[in-house]
mmCIF file of C-alpha atoms and ligand atoms in Angstrom:
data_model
loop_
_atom_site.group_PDB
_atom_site.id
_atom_site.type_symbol
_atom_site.label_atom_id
_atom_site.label_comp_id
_atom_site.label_asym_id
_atom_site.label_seq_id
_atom_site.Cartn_x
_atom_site.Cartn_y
_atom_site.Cartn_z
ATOM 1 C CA UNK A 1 -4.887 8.923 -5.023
ATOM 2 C CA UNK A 2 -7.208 9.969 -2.207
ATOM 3 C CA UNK A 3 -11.312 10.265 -1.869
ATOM 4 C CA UNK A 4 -11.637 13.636 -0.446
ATOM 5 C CA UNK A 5 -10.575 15.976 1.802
ATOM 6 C CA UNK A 6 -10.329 13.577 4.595
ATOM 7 C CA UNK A 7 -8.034 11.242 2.919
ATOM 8 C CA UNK A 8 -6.153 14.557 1.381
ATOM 9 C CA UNK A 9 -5.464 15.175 4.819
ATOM 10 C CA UNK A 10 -4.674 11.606 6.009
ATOM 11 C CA UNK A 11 -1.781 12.018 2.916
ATOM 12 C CA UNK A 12 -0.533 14.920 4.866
ATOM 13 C CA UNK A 13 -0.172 13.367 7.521
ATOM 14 C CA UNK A 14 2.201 10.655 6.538
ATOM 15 C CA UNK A 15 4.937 12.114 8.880
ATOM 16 C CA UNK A 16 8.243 10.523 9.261
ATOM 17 C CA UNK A 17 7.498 8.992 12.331
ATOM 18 C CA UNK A 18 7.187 5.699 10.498
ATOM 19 C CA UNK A 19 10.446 5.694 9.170
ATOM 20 C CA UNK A 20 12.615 2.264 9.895
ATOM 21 C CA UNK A 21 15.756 2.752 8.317
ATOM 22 C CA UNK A 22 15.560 1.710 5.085
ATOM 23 C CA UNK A 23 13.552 3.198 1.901
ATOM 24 C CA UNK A 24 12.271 0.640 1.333
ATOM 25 C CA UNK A 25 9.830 0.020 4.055
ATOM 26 C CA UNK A 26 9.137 4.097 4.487
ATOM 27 C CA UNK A 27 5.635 4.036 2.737
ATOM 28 C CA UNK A 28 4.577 0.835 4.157
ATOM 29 C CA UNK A 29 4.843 2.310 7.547
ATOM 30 C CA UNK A 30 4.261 5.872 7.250
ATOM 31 C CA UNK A 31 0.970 4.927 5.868
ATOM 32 C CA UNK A 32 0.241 2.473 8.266
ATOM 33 C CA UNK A 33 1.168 5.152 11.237
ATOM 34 C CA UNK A 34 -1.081 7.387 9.375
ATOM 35 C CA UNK A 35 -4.064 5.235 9.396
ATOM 36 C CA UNK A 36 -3.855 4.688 12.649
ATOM 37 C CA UNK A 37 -3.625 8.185 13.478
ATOM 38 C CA UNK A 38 -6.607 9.334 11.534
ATOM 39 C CA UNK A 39 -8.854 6.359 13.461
ATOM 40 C CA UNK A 40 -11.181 6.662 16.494
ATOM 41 C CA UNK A 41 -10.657 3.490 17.772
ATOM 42 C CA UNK A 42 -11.668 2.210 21.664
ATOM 43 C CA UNK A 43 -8.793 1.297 24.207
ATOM 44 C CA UNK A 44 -8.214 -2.143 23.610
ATOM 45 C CA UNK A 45 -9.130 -1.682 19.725
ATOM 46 C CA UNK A 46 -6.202 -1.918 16.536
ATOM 47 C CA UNK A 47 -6.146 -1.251 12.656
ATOM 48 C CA UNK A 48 -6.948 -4.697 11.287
ATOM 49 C CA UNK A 49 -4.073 -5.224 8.480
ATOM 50 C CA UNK A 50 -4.806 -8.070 6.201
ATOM 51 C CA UNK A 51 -1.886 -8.726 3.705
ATOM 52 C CA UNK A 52 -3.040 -10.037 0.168
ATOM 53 C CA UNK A 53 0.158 -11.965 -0.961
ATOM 54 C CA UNK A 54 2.866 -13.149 0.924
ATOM 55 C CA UNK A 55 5.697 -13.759 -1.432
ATOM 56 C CA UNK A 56 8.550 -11.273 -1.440
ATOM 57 C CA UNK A 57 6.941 -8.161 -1.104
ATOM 58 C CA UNK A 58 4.014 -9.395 0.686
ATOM 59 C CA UNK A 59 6.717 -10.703 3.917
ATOM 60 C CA UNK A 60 8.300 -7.471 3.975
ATOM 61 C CA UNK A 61 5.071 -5.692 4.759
ATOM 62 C CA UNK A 62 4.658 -8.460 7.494
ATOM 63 C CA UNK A 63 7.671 -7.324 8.543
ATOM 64 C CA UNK A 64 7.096 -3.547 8.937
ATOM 65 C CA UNK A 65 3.432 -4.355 10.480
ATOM 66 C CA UNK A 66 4.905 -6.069 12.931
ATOM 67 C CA UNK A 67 7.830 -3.485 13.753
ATOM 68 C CA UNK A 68 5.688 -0.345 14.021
ATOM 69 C CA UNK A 69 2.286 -2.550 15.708
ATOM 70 C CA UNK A 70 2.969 -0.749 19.113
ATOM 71 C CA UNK A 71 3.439 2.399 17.596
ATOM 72 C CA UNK A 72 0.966 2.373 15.245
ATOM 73 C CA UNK A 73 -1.481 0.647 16.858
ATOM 74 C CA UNK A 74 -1.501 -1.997 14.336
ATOM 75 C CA UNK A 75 -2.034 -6.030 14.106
ATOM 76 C CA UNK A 76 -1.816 -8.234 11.266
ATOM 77 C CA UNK A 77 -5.072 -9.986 11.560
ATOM 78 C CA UNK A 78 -4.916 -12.091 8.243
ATOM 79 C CA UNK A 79 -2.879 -13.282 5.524
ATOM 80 C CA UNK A 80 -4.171 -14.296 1.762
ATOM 81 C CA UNK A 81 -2.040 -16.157 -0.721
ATOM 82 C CA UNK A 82 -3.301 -18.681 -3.559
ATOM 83 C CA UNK A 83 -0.639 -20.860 -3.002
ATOM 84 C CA UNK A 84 -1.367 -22.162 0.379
ATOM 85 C CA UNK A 85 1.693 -23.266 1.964
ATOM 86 C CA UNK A 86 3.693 -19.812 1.409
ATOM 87 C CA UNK A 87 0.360 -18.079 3.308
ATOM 88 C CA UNK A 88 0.586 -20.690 6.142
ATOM 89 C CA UNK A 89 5.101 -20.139 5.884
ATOM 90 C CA UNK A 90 3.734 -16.296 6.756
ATOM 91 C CA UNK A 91 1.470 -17.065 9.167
ATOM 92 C CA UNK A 92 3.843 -19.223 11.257
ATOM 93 C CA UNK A 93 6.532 -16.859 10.909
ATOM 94 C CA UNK A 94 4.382 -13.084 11.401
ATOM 95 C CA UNK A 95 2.292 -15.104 13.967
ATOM 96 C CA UNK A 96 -0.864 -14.566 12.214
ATOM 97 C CA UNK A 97 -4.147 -16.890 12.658
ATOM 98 C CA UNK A 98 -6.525 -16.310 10.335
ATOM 99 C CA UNK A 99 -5.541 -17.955 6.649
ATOM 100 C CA UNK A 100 -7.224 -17.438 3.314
ATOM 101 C CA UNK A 101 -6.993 -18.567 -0.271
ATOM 102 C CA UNK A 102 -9.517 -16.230 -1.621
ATOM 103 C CA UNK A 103 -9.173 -12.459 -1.446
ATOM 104 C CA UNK A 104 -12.641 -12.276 -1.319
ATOM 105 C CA UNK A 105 -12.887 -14.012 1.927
ATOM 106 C CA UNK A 106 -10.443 -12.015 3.431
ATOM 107 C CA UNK A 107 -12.001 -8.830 2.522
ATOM 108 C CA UNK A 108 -15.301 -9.791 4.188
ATOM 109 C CA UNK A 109 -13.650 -10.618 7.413
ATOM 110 C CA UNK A 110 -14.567 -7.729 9.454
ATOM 111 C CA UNK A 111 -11.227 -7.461 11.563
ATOM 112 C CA UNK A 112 -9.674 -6.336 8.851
ATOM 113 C CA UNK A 113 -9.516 -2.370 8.120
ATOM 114 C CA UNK A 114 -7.023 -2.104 5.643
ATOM 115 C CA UNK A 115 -4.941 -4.470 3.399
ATOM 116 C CA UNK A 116 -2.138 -4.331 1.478
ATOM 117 C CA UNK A 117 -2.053 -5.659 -1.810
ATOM 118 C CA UNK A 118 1.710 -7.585 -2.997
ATOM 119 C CA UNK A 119 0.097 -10.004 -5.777
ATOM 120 C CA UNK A 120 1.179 -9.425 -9.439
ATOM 121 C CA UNK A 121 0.773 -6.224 -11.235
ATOM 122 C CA UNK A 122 -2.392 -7.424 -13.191
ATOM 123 C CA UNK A 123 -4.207 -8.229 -10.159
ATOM 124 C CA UNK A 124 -3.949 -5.267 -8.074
ATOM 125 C CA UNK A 125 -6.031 -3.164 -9.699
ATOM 126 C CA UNK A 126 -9.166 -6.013 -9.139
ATOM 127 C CA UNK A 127 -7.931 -6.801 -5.710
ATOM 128 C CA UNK A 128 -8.271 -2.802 -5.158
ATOM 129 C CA UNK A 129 -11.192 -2.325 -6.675
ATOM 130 C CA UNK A 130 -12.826 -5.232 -4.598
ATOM 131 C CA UNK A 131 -11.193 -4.253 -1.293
ATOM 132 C CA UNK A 132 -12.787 -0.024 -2.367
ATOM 133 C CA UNK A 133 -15.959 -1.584 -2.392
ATOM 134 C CA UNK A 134 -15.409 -3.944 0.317
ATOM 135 C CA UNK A 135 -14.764 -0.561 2.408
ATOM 136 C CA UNK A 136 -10.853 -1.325 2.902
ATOM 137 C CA UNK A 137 -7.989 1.101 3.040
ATOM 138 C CA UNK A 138 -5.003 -0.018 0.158
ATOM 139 C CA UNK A 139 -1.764 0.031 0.481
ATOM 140 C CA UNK A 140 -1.286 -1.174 -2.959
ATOM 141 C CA UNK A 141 2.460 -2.313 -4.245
ATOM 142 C CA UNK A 142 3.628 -0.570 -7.167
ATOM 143 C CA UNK A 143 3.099 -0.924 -10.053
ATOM 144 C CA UNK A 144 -0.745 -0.106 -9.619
ATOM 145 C CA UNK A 145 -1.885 -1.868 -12.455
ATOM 146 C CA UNK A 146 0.177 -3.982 -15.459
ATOM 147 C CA UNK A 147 0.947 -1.239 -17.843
ATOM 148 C CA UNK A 148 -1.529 -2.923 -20.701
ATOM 149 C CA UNK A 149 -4.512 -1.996 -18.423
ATOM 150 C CA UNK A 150 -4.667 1.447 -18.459
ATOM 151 C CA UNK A 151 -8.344 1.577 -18.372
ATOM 152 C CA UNK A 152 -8.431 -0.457 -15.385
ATOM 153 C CA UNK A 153 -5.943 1.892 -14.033
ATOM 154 C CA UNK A 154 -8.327 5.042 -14.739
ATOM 155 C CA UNK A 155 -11.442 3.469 -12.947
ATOM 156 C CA UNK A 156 -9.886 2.339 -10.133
ATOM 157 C CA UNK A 157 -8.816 6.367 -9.885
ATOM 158 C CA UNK A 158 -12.122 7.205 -10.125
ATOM 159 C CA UNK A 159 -13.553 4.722 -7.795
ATOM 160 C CA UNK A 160 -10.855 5.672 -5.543
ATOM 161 C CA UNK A 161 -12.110 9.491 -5.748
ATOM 162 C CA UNK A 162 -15.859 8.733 -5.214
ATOM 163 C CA UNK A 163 -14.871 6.948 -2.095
ATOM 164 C CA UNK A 164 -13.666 8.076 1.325
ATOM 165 C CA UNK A 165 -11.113 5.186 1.293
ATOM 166 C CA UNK A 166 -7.428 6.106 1.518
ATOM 167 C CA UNK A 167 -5.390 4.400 -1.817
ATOM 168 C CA UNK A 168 -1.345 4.937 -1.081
ATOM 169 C CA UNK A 169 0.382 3.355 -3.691
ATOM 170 C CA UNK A 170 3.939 1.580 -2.475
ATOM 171 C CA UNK A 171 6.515 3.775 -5.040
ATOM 172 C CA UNK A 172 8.736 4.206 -1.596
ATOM 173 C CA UNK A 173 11.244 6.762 -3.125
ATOM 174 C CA UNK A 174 8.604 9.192 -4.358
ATOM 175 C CA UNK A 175 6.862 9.039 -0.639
ATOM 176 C CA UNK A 176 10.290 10.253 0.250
ATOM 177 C CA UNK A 177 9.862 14.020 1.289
ATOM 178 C CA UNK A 178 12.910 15.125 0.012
ATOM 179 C CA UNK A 179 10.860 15.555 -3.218
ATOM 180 C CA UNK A 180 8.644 18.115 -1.467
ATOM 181 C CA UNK A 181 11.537 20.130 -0.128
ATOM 182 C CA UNK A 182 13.539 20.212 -3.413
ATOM 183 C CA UNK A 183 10.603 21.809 -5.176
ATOM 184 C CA UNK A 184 9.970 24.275 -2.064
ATOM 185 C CA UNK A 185 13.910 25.152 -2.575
ATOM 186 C CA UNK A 186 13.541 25.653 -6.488
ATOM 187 C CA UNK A 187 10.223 27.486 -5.665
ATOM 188 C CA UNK A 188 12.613 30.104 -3.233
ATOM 189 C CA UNK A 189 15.022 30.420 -5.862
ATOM 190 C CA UNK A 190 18.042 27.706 -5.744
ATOM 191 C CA UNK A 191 18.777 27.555 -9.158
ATOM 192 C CA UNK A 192 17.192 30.716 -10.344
ATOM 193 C CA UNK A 193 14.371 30.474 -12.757
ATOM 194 C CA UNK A 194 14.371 26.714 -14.414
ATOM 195 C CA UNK A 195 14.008 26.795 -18.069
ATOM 196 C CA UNK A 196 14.805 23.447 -19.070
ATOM 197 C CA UNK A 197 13.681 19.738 -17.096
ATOM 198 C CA UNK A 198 14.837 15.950 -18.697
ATOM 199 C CA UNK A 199 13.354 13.426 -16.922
ATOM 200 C CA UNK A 200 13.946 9.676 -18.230
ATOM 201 C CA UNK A 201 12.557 6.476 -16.871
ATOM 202 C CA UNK A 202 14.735 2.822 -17.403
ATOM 203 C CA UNK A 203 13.732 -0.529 -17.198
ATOM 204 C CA UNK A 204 14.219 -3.408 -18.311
ATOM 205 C CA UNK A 205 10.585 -5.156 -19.427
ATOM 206 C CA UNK A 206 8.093 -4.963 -21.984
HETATM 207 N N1 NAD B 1 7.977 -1.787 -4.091
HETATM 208 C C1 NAD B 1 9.021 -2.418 -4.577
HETATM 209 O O1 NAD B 1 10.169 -2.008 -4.470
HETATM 210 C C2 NAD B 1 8.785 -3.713 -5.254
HETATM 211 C C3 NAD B 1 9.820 -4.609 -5.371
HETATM 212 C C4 NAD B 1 9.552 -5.830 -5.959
HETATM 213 C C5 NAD B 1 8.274 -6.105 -6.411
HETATM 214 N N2 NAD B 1 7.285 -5.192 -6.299
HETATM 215 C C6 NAD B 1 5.923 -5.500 -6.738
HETATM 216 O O2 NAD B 1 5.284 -6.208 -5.676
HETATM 217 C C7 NAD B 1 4.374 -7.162 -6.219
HETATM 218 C C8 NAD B 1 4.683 -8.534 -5.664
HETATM 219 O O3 NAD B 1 6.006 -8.874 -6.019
HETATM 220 P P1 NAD B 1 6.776 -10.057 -5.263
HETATM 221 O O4 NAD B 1 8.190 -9.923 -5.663
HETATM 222 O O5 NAD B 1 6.420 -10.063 -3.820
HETATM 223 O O6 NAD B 1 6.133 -11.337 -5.987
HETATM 224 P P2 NAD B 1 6.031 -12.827 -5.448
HETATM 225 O O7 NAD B 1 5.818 -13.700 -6.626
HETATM 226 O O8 NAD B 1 7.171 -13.120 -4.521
HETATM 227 O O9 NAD B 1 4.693 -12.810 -4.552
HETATM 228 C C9 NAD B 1 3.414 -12.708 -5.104
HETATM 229 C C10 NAD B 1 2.492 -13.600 -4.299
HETATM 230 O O10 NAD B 1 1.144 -13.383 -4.734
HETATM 231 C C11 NAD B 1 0.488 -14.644 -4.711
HETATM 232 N N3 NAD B 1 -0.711 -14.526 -5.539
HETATM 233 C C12 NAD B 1 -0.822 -14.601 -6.884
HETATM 234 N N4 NAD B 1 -2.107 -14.409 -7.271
HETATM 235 C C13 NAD B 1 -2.809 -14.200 -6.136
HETATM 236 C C14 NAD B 1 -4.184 -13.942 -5.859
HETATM 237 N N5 NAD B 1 -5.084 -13.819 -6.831
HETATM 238 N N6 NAD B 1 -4.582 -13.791 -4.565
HETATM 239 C C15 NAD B 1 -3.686 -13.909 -3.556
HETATM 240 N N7 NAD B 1 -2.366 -14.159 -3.756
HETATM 241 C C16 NAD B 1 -1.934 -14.289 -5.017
HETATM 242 C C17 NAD B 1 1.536 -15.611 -5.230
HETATM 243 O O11 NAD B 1 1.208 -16.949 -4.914
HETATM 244 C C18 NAD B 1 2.767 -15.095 -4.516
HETATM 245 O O12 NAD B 1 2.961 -15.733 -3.258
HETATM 246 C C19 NAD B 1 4.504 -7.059 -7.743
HETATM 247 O O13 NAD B 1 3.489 -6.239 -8.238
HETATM 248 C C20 NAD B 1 5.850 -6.405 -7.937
HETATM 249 O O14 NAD B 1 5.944 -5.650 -9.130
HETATM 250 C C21 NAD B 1 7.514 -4.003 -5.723
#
């Protein structure tokens, strides 16, 4: 999802510079590297990550901050977990000073620029919706919402759209750009005209 042309073009510009190695940290830090990119920032100045959650998915984003921060231009200003001693485990570890319980609280700290969200499925689309207003860029772990809130879901697009934030939702194999190039080759004519597509989607949950 993207707010308007700006952000459309911010999307286009997640390059492969980011890449690390492994799919699963591709989005993180091509859209990270993007951010960057698409800032006017002063000599000394950095994106501002703050990382909401810092369980499993939360210390892998850590991770990739802190591998591409040169690069990128990027610091990990603050961390945010409920459960205090796995954000202060993170902070030791990612060398991080600034500690909060609250997502609020870390959303109002002005250091931070963007944040990435790795809390459970039914709280990301709040935690976005807060950080949209709060005037954060997302980078939001899939899924975006817990499939019973579709609503939710739909007015955190919209918000999204009537913003100028950038939204990049962390679904690392469809960031992949070997998507993009398959349907350019089908486009040219690799397997003649398609008149048939199955597409199936497994897992196990409710
Ligand atoms: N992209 C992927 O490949 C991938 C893989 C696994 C999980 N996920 C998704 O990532 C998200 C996180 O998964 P995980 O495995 O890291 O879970 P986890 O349980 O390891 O971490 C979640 C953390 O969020 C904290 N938390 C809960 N409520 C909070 C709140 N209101 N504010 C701040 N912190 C809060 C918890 O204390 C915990 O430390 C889930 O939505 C999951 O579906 C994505």
């Amino acid at each position: 999802m993207s707010g308007n042309t700006e952000s459309t073009s911010r999307h286009s510009g997640l390059t492969r510079r980011g890449f690390l190695g492994t799919t699963a940290v591709v989005s993180a830090a091509a859209t990270f590297t993007a951010l960057s990119s698409t800032r006017v920032l002063g000599a000394n100045e950095r994106i501002g990550v703050g990382v909401i959650g810092t369980g499993g998915r939360g210390n892998s984003h850590l991770s990739v901050v802190r591998k591409i921060q040169d690069e990128a231009n990027v610091d990990v200003v603050a961390v945010c977990d409920v459960y205090r001693p796995r954000a202060q485990k993170a902070a030791e570890k990612y060398k991080v000073s600034q500690i909060y319980m609250d997502h609020h609280e870390l959303l109002g700290d002005p250091k931070v620029d963007v944040v990435s969200i790795a809390t459970p499925d039914h709280i990301h689309g709040y935690q976005a919706l807060d950080a949209i207003a709060a005037g954060k860029d997302i980078y939001c772990e899939k899924p975006v919402t817990h499939w019973r809130q579709f609503k939710l879901t739909k007015r955190l697009a919209r918000e999204v759209a009537n913003s100028d934030r950038v939204f990049q939702l962390g679904t690392q194999g469809m960031s992949d750009d070997a998507w993009a190039l398959m349907r350019q080759l089908v486009r040219d004519g690799l397997i003649g005209q398609p008149i048939h597509a199955e597409c199936g989607y497994f897992r196990v949950g409710d």
